[in-house]
mmCIF file with all atom_site columns, C-alpha atoms in Angstrom:
data_model
loop_
_atom_site.group_PDB
_atom_site.id
_atom_site.type_symbol
_atom_site.label_atom_id
_atom_site.label_alt_id
_atom_site.label_comp_id
_atom_site.label_asym_id
_atom_site.label_entity_id
_atom_site.label_seq_id
_atom_site.pdbx_PDB_ins_code
_atom_site.Cartn_x
_atom_site.Cartn_y
_atom_site.Cartn_z
_atom_site.occupancy
_atom_site.B_iso_or_equiv
_atom_site.pdbx_formal_charge
_atom_site.auth_seq_id
_atom_site.auth_comp_id
_atom_site.auth_asym_id
_atom_site.auth_atom_id
_atom_site.pdbx_PDB_model_num
ATOM 1   C CA . UNK B 1 1   ? -89.828  0.859   108.282 1.00 88.00 ? 1   UNK B CA 1
ATOM 2   C CA . UNK B 1 2   ? -92.900  2.998   107.652 1.00 93.00 ? 2   UNK B CA 1
ATOM 3   C CA . UNK B 1 3   ? -94.446  2.819   104.242 1.00 96.00 ? 3   UNK B CA 1
ATOM 4   C CA . UNK B 1 4   ? -97.349  4.818   102.862 1.00 98.00 ? 4   UNK B CA 1
ATOM 5   C CA . UNK B 1 5   ? -99.740  2.279   101.073 1.00 97.00 ? 5   UNK B CA 1
ATOM 6   C CA . UNK B 1 6   ? -103.313 2.100   99.810  1.00 97.00 ? 6   UNK B CA 1
ATOM 7   C CA . UNK B 1 7   ? -105.698 1.343   102.572 1.00 97.00 ? 7   UNK B CA 1
ATOM 8   C CA . UNK B 1 8   ? -107.268 -2.023  102.773 1.00 96.00 ? 8   UNK B CA 1
ATOM 9   C CA . UNK B 1 9   ? -110.682 -2.942  104.058 1.00 96.00 ? 9   UNK B CA 1
ATOM 10  C CA . UNK B 1 10  ? -109.283 -4.507  107.261 1.00 95.00 ? 10  UNK B CA 1
ATOM 11  C CA . UNK B 1 11  ? -107.476 -1.226  107.924 1.00 96.00 ? 11  UNK B CA 1
ATOM 12  C CA . UNK B 1 12  ? -110.743 0.641   108.301 1.00 97.00 ? 12  UNK B CA 1
ATOM 13  C CA . UNK B 1 13  ? -111.035 -0.368  112.105 1.00 96.00 ? 13  UNK B CA 1
ATOM 14  C CA . UNK B 1 14  ? -107.783 1.264   113.059 1.00 96.00 ? 14  UNK B CA 1
ATOM 15  C CA . UNK B 1 15  ? -108.390 4.247   110.871 1.00 97.00 ? 15  UNK B CA 1
ATOM 16  C CA . UNK B 1 16  ? -111.710 4.754   112.645 1.00 97.00 ? 16  UNK B CA 1
ATOM 17  C CA . UNK B 1 17  ? -109.964 4.511   115.997 1.00 97.00 ? 17  UNK B CA 1
ATOM 18  C CA . UNK B 1 18  ? -107.470 7.194   114.860 1.00 97.00 ? 18  UNK B CA 1
ATOM 19  C CA . UNK B 1 19  ? -110.173 9.398   113.460 1.00 97.00 ? 19  UNK B CA 1
ATOM 20  C CA . UNK B 1 20  ? -112.262 9.206   116.549 1.00 96.00 ? 20  UNK B CA 1
ATOM 21  C CA . UNK B 1 21  ? -109.125 10.203  118.670 1.00 95.00 ? 21  UNK B CA 1
ATOM 22  C CA . UNK B 1 22  ? -108.193 13.125  116.356 1.00 93.00 ? 22  UNK B CA 1
ATOM 23  C CA . UNK B 1 23  ? -111.565 14.554  115.315 1.00 91.00 ? 23  UNK B CA 1
ATOM 24  C CA . UNK B 1 24  ? -114.456 15.378  117.702 1.00 86.00 ? 24  UNK B CA 1
ATOM 25  C CA . UNK B 1 25  ? -117.104 15.715  115.021 1.00 86.00 ? 25  UNK B CA 1
ATOM 26  C CA . UNK B 1 26  ? -117.648 11.889  114.618 1.00 91.00 ? 26  UNK B CA 1
ATOM 27  C CA . UNK B 1 27  ? -119.162 11.768  118.073 1.00 90.00 ? 27  UNK B CA 1
ATOM 28  C CA . UNK B 1 28  ? -118.059 8.076   118.526 1.00 95.00 ? 28  UNK B CA 1
ATOM 29  C CA . UNK B 1 29  ? -115.981 5.308   117.068 1.00 97.00 ? 29  UNK B CA 1
ATOM 30  C CA . UNK B 1 30  ? -118.945 3.865   115.213 1.00 97.00 ? 30  UNK B CA 1
ATOM 31  C CA . UNK B 1 31  ? -119.677 7.376   113.724 1.00 96.00 ? 31  UNK B CA 1
ATOM 32  C CA . UNK B 1 32  ? -116.015 7.500   112.531 1.00 97.00 ? 32  UNK B CA 1
ATOM 33  C CA . UNK B 1 33  ? -116.191 3.819   111.148 1.00 98.00 ? 33  UNK B CA 1
ATOM 34  C CA . UNK B 1 34  ? -119.364 4.588   109.255 1.00 97.00 ? 34  UNK B CA 1
ATOM 35  C CA . UNK B 1 35  ? -117.947 7.771   107.654 1.00 97.00 ? 35  UNK B CA 1
ATOM 36  C CA . UNK B 1 36  ? -114.680 5.993   106.697 1.00 98.00 ? 36  UNK B CA 1
ATOM 37  C CA . UNK B 1 37  ? -116.369 2.948   105.294 1.00 98.00 ? 37  UNK B CA 1
ATOM 38  C CA . UNK B 1 38  ? -118.691 5.192   103.179 1.00 97.00 ? 38  UNK B CA 1
ATOM 39  C CA . UNK B 1 39  ? -115.544 7.025   101.740 1.00 97.00 ? 39  UNK B CA 1
ATOM 40  C CA . UNK B 1 40  ? -113.686 3.794   101.298 1.00 98.00 ? 40  UNK B CA 1
ATOM 41  C CA . UNK B 1 41  ? -116.390 2.592   99.292  1.00 97.00 ? 41  UNK B CA 1
ATOM 42  C CA . UNK B 1 42  ? -116.255 5.576   96.869  1.00 97.00 ? 42  UNK B CA 1
ATOM 43  C CA . UNK B 1 43  ? -112.875 4.452   95.256  1.00 95.00 ? 43  UNK B CA 1
ATOM 44  C CA . UNK B 1 44  ? -111.493 5.754   92.914  1.00 95.00 ? 44  UNK B CA 1
ATOM 45  C CA . UNK B 1 45  ? -112.963 9.237   93.650  1.00 96.00 ? 45  UNK B CA 1
ATOM 46  C CA . UNK B 1 46  ? -112.088 8.832   97.282  1.00 98.00 ? 46  UNK B CA 1
ATOM 47  C CA . UNK B 1 47  ? -108.783 7.412   98.107  1.00 98.00 ? 47  UNK B CA 1
ATOM 48  C CA . UNK B 1 48  ? -107.329 6.241   101.413 1.00 98.00 ? 48  UNK B CA 1
ATOM 49  C CA . UNK B 1 49  ? -103.746 5.661   102.235 1.00 98.00 ? 49  UNK B CA 1
ATOM 50  C CA . UNK B 1 50  ? -102.226 4.419   105.559 1.00 98.00 ? 50  UNK B CA 1
ATOM 51  C CA . UNK B 1 51  ? -98.705  4.996   107.019 1.00 98.00 ? 51  UNK B CA 1
ATOM 52  C CA . UNK B 1 52  ? -97.986  1.445   108.250 1.00 95.00 ? 52  UNK B CA 1
ATOM 53  C CA . UNK B 1 53  ? -95.157  -0.313  109.704 1.00 91.00 ? 53  UNK B CA 1
ATOM 54  C CA . UNK B 1 54  ? -93.809  -2.870  107.297 1.00 82.00 ? 54  UNK B CA 1
ATOM 55  C CA . UNK B 1 55  ? -91.573  -5.497  108.844 1.00 73.00 ? 55  UNK B CA 1
ATOM 56  C CA . UNK B 1 56  ? -89.088  -7.777  106.925 1.00 66.00 ? 56  UNK B CA 1
ATOM 57  C CA . UNK B 1 57  ? -90.551  -11.192 106.395 1.00 62.00 ? 57  UNK B CA 1
ATOM 58  C CA . UNK B 1 58  ? -88.002  -12.578 108.866 1.00 57.00 ? 58  UNK B CA 1
ATOM 59  C CA . UNK B 1 59  ? -89.146  -10.269 111.612 1.00 51.00 ? 59  UNK B CA 1
ATOM 60  C CA . UNK B 1 60  ? -93.082  -10.478 111.251 1.00 49.00 ? 60  UNK B CA 1
ATOM 61  C CA . UNK B 1 61  ? -93.762  -12.359 114.470 1.00 51.00 ? 61  UNK B CA 1
ATOM 62  C CA . UNK B 1 62  ? -97.418  -12.911 113.502 1.00 47.00 ? 62  UNK B CA 1
ATOM 63  C CA . UNK B 1 63  ? -98.383  -9.162  113.397 1.00 49.00 ? 63  UNK B CA 1
ATOM 64  C CA . UNK B 1 64  ? -99.310  -7.341  110.115 1.00 64.00 ? 64  UNK B CA 1
ATOM 65  C CA . UNK B 1 65  ? -97.831  -4.019  111.307 1.00 79.00 ? 65  UNK B CA 1
ATOM 66  C CA . UNK B 1 66  ? -98.809  -0.957  113.114 1.00 92.00 ? 66  UNK B CA 1
ATOM 67  C CA . UNK B 1 67  ? -100.895 1.721   111.339 1.00 96.00 ? 67  UNK B CA 1
ATOM 68  C CA . UNK B 1 68  ? -99.603  5.235   112.410 1.00 97.00 ? 68  UNK B CA 1
ATOM 69  C CA . UNK B 1 69  ? -102.128 7.193   110.637 1.00 98.00 ? 69  UNK B CA 1
ATOM 70  C CA . UNK B 1 70  ? -104.090 7.702   107.348 1.00 98.00 ? 70  UNK B CA 1
ATOM 71  C CA . UNK B 1 71  ? -104.934 10.218  104.600 1.00 98.00 ? 71  UNK B CA 1
ATOM 72  C CA . UNK B 1 72  ? -108.128 10.794  102.553 1.00 98.00 ? 72  UNK B CA 1
ATOM 73  C CA . UNK B 1 73  ? -107.966 12.302  99.132  1.00 98.00 ? 73  UNK B CA 1
ATOM 74  C CA . UNK B 1 74  ? -111.082 13.168  97.086  1.00 98.00 ? 74  UNK B CA 1
ATOM 75  C CA . UNK B 1 75  ? -111.015 13.975  93.440  1.00 98.00 ? 75  UNK B CA 1
ATOM 76  C CA . UNK B 1 76  ? -113.361 16.911  92.673  1.00 97.00 ? 76  UNK B CA 1
ATOM 77  C CA . UNK B 1 77  ? -115.415 17.845  89.464  1.00 92.00 ? 77  UNK B CA 1
ATOM 78  C CA . UNK B 1 78  ? -115.227 14.526  87.632  1.00 92.00 ? 78  UNK B CA 1
ATOM 79  C CA . UNK B 1 79  ? -112.441 12.741  86.066  1.00 93.00 ? 79  UNK B CA 1
ATOM 80  C CA . UNK B 1 80  ? -110.916 15.631  84.147  1.00 95.00 ? 80  UNK B CA 1
ATOM 81  C CA . UNK B 1 81  ? -107.652 16.026  82.035  1.00 96.00 ? 81  UNK B CA 1
ATOM 82  C CA . UNK B 1 82  ? -106.409 18.500  84.756  1.00 97.00 ? 82  UNK B CA 1
ATOM 83  C CA . UNK B 1 83  ? -107.446 16.927  87.917  1.00 97.00 ? 83  UNK B CA 1
ATOM 84  C CA . UNK B 1 84  ? -108.415 18.774  90.992  1.00 98.00 ? 84  UNK B CA 1
ATOM 85  C CA . UNK B 1 85  ? -108.052 16.977  94.500  1.00 98.00 ? 85  UNK B CA 1
ATOM 86  C CA . UNK B 1 86  ? -109.042 17.900  98.025  1.00 98.00 ? 86  UNK B CA 1
ATOM 87  C CA . UNK B 1 87  ? -106.915 16.699  100.875 1.00 98.00 ? 87  UNK B CA 1
ATOM 88  C CA . UNK B 1 88  ? -109.970 15.836  102.810 1.00 96.00 ? 88  UNK B CA 1
ATOM 89  C CA . UNK B 1 89  ? -108.215 14.573  105.840 1.00 96.00 ? 89  UNK B CA 1
ATOM 90  C CA . UNK B 1 90  ? -104.978 13.591  107.445 1.00 97.00 ? 90  UNK B CA 1
ATOM 91  C CA . UNK B 1 91  ? -104.682 11.990  110.817 1.00 97.00 ? 91  UNK B CA 1
ATOM 92  C CA . UNK B 1 92  ? -101.891 10.478  112.806 1.00 97.00 ? 92  UNK B CA 1
ATOM 93  C CA . UNK B 1 93  ? -102.431 8.678   116.098 1.00 96.00 ? 93  UNK B CA 1
ATOM 94  C CA . UNK B 1 94  ? -101.721 10.710  119.217 1.00 95.00 ? 94  UNK B CA 1
ATOM 95  C CA . UNK B 1 95  ? -98.866  8.527   120.214 1.00 94.00 ? 95  UNK B CA 1
ATOM 96  C CA . UNK B 1 96  ? -97.200  9.042   116.968 1.00 95.00 ? 96  UNK B CA 1
ATOM 97  C CA . UNK B 1 97  ? -97.512  12.708  116.208 1.00 95.00 ? 97  UNK B CA 1
ATOM 98  C CA . UNK B 1 98  ? -94.541  14.995  115.752 1.00 93.00 ? 98  UNK B CA 1
ATOM 99  C CA . UNK B 1 99  ? -92.614  12.453  113.942 1.00 94.00 ? 99  UNK B CA 1
ATOM 100 C CA . UNK B 1 100 ? -93.022  13.662  110.304 1.00 95.00 ? 100 UNK B CA 1
ATOM 101 C CA . UNK B 1 101 ? -95.656  10.860  109.585 1.00 97.00 ? 101 UNK B CA 1
ATOM 102 C CA . UNK B 1 102 ? -98.185  13.401  108.458 1.00 96.00 ? 102 UNK B CA 1
ATOM 103 C CA . UNK B 1 103 ? -95.685  14.982  106.013 1.00 97.00 ? 103 UNK B CA 1
ATOM 104 C CA . UNK B 1 104 ? -94.838  11.382  104.822 1.00 98.00 ? 104 UNK B CA 1
ATOM 105 C CA . UNK B 1 105 ? -98.544  10.517  104.202 1.00 98.00 ? 105 UNK B CA 1
ATOM 106 C CA . UNK B 1 106 ? -99.079  13.718  102.252 1.00 98.00 ? 106 UNK B CA 1
ATOM 107 C CA . UNK B 1 107 ? -96.114  13.478  100.092 1.00 98.00 ? 107 UNK B CA 1
ATOM 108 C CA . UNK B 1 108 ? -96.043  9.721   99.422  1.00 98.00 ? 108 UNK B CA 1
ATOM 109 C CA . UNK B 1 109 ? -99.645  9.272   98.715  1.00 98.00 ? 109 UNK B CA 1
ATOM 110 C CA . UNK B 1 110 ? -99.748  12.357  96.442  1.00 98.00 ? 110 UNK B CA 1
ATOM 111 C CA . UNK B 1 111 ? -96.876  10.746  94.353  1.00 98.00 ? 111 UNK B CA 1
ATOM 112 C CA . UNK B 1 112 ? -99.085  7.557   93.962  1.00 98.00 ? 112 UNK B CA 1
ATOM 113 C CA . UNK B 1 113 ? -102.068 9.792   92.823  1.00 98.00 ? 113 UNK B CA 1
ATOM 114 C CA . UNK B 1 114 ? -99.879  11.783  90.325  1.00 97.00 ? 114 UNK B CA 1
ATOM 115 C CA . UNK B 1 115 ? -98.548  8.291   88.890  1.00 97.00 ? 115 UNK B CA 1
ATOM 116 C CA . UNK B 1 116 ? -102.266 6.993   88.578  1.00 96.00 ? 116 UNK B CA 1
ATOM 117 C CA . UNK B 1 117 ? -103.319 10.161  86.892  1.00 97.00 ? 117 UNK B CA 1
ATOM 118 C CA . UNK B 1 118 ? -100.571 10.014  84.388  1.00 96.00 ? 118 UNK B CA 1
ATOM 119 C CA . UNK B 1 119 ? -101.679 6.338   83.650  1.00 97.00 ? 119 UNK B CA 1
ATOM 120 C CA . UNK B 1 120 ? -105.058 7.556   82.670  1.00 95.00 ? 120 UNK B CA 1
ATOM 121 C CA . UNK B 1 121 ? -103.673 10.567  80.694  1.00 96.00 ? 121 UNK B CA 1
ATOM 122 C CA . UNK B 1 122 ? -104.352 13.254  83.231  1.00 97.00 ? 122 UNK B CA 1
ATOM 123 C CA . UNK B 1 123 ? -102.318 15.497  85.351  1.00 97.00 ? 123 UNK B CA 1
ATOM 124 C CA . UNK B 1 124 ? -102.757 17.191  88.776  1.00 98.00 ? 124 UNK B CA 1
ATOM 125 C CA . UNK B 1 125 ? -103.807 20.851  88.570  1.00 97.00 ? 125 UNK B CA 1
ATOM 126 C CA . UNK B 1 126 ? -104.298 21.792  92.064  1.00 97.00 ? 126 UNK B CA 1
ATOM 127 C CA . UNK B 1 127 ? -104.945 20.470  95.650  1.00 98.00 ? 127 UNK B CA 1
ATOM 128 C CA . UNK B 1 128 ? -107.477 22.207  98.052  1.00 98.00 ? 128 UNK B CA 1
ATOM 129 C CA . UNK B 1 129 ? -107.277 22.000  101.697 1.00 97.00 ? 129 UNK B CA 1
ATOM 130 C CA . UNK B 1 130 ? -109.654 23.256  104.373 1.00 94.00 ? 130 UNK B CA 1
ATOM 131 C CA . UNK B 1 131 ? -108.139 23.325  107.838 1.00 92.00 ? 131 UNK B CA 1
ATOM 132 C CA . UNK B 1 132 ? -109.035 25.073  111.163 1.00 86.00 ? 132 UNK B CA 1
ATOM 133 C CA . UNK B 1 133 ? -107.026 28.344  111.959 1.00 81.00 ? 133 UNK B CA 1
ATOM 134 C CA . UNK B 1 134 ? -105.987 26.704  115.138 1.00 75.00 ? 134 UNK B CA 1
ATOM 135 C CA . UNK B 1 135 ? -104.611 23.607  113.349 1.00 72.00 ? 135 UNK B CA 1
ATOM 136 C CA . UNK B 1 136 ? -101.442 23.446  111.459 1.00 71.00 ? 136 UNK B CA 1
ATOM 137 C CA . UNK B 1 137 ? -101.776 25.162  108.028 1.00 83.00 ? 137 UNK B CA 1
ATOM 138 C CA . UNK B 1 138 ? -97.849  25.331  108.049 1.00 89.00 ? 138 UNK B CA 1
ATOM 139 C CA . UNK B 1 139 ? -97.794  21.498  107.413 1.00 92.00 ? 139 UNK B CA 1
ATOM 140 C CA . UNK B 1 140 ? -99.703  21.990  103.927 1.00 95.00 ? 140 UNK B CA 1
ATOM 141 C CA . UNK B 1 141 ? -97.606  25.270  103.219 1.00 93.00 ? 141 UNK B CA 1
ATOM 142 C CA . UNK B 1 142 ? -94.343  23.369  103.803 1.00 94.00 ? 142 UNK B CA 1
ATOM 143 C CA . UNK B 1 143 ? -95.276  19.935  102.129 1.00 96.00 ? 143 UNK B CA 1
ATOM 144 C CA . UNK B 1 144 ? -97.325  21.182  99.168  1.00 97.00 ? 144 UNK B CA 1
ATOM 145 C CA . UNK B 1 145 ? -96.483  24.878  98.797  1.00 95.00 ? 145 UNK B CA 1
ATOM 146 C CA . UNK B 1 146 ? -100.183 25.648  99.454  1.00 96.00 ? 146 UNK B CA 1
ATOM 147 C CA . UNK B 1 147 ? -101.146 29.167  99.890  1.00 96.00 ? 147 UNK B CA 1
ATOM 148 C CA . UNK B 1 148 ? -104.114 30.616  101.767 1.00 94.00 ? 148 UNK B CA 1
ATOM 149 C CA . UNK B 1 149 ? -106.910 31.539  99.464  1.00 95.00 ? 149 UNK B CA 1
ATOM 150 C CA . UNK B 1 150 ? -109.829 32.510  101.959 1.00 95.00 ? 150 UNK B CA 1
ATOM 151 C CA . UNK B 1 151 ? -111.214 32.156  105.484 1.00 94.00 ? 151 UNK B CA 1
ATOM 152 C CA . UNK B 1 152 ? -114.839 30.820  106.113 1.00 94.00 ? 152 UNK B CA 1
ATOM 153 C CA . UNK B 1 153 ? -116.243 32.231  109.159 1.00 94.00 ? 153 UNK B CA 1
ATOM 154 C CA . UNK B 1 154 ? -117.995 29.761  111.723 1.00 91.00 ? 154 UNK B CA 1
ATOM 155 C CA . UNK B 1 155 ? -117.301 26.528  109.751 1.00 88.00 ? 155 UNK B CA 1
ATOM 156 C CA . UNK B 1 156 ? -117.459 23.300  111.744 1.00 80.00 ? 156 UNK B CA 1
ATOM 157 C CA . UNK B 1 157 ? -116.004 24.169  115.203 1.00 78.00 ? 157 UNK B CA 1
ATOM 158 C CA . UNK B 1 158 ? -114.783 27.643  114.158 1.00 86.00 ? 158 UNK B CA 1
ATOM 159 C CA . UNK B 1 159 ? -113.226 29.651  111.395 1.00 91.00 ? 159 UNK B CA 1
ATOM 160 C CA . UNK B 1 160 ? -111.533 27.531  108.637 1.00 92.00 ? 160 UNK B CA 1
ATOM 161 C CA . UNK B 1 161 ? -108.871 28.557  106.186 1.00 94.00 ? 161 UNK B CA 1
ATOM 162 C CA . UNK B 1 162 ? -108.931 27.427  102.614 1.00 95.00 ? 162 UNK B CA 1
ATOM 163 C CA . UNK B 1 163 ? -105.486 26.745  101.098 1.00 96.00 ? 163 UNK B CA 1
ATOM 164 C CA . UNK B 1 164 ? -104.672 25.794  97.456  1.00 97.00 ? 164 UNK B CA 1
ATOM 165 C CA . UNK B 1 165 ? -101.417 24.290  96.122  1.00 98.00 ? 165 UNK B CA 1
ATOM 166 C CA . UNK B 1 166 ? -101.208 24.568  92.345  1.00 97.00 ? 166 UNK B CA 1
ATOM 167 C CA . UNK B 1 167 ? -99.045  22.238  90.062  1.00 95.00 ? 167 UNK B CA 1
ATOM 168 C CA . UNK B 1 168 ? -97.965  22.371  86.564  1.00 84.00 ? 168 UNK B CA 1
ATOM 169 C CA . UNK B 1 169 ? -98.839  19.274  84.477  1.00 59.00 ? 169 UNK B CA 1
#
């Protein structure tokens, strides 16, 4: 069974491996690990979740479960009553792509964020996503109802699209 849960410090190693496989900008495993460790330390502003295989106690066999992917959310502009978040990054290991794990990471982790916002007396106003034009903006359109707001020319490795998903309290 795959569950989306809050990333723990020991998960950083595997997340860095996935990041290095999925994104060329890190330059190396160590670069990816440094970036993820930095953001992991910025909790609660930055929040990582992992899609992890959770085995029933009777089937554990000494392994803690496979991490299939991760997601990073960043709260923007302070801890406001109407909260704005950026879906900074979602990555699924190359061997596990195309199985709905990215959508599960987005939807399940966002539900956790919404619950935590409610506990502090806030609500989700919008989610911002920046993605390459050659990547899959349809994932964000399908899972979040995100709509294209702008295109930024020559951003990172090429043109990037900014999408926004709006929510009502």
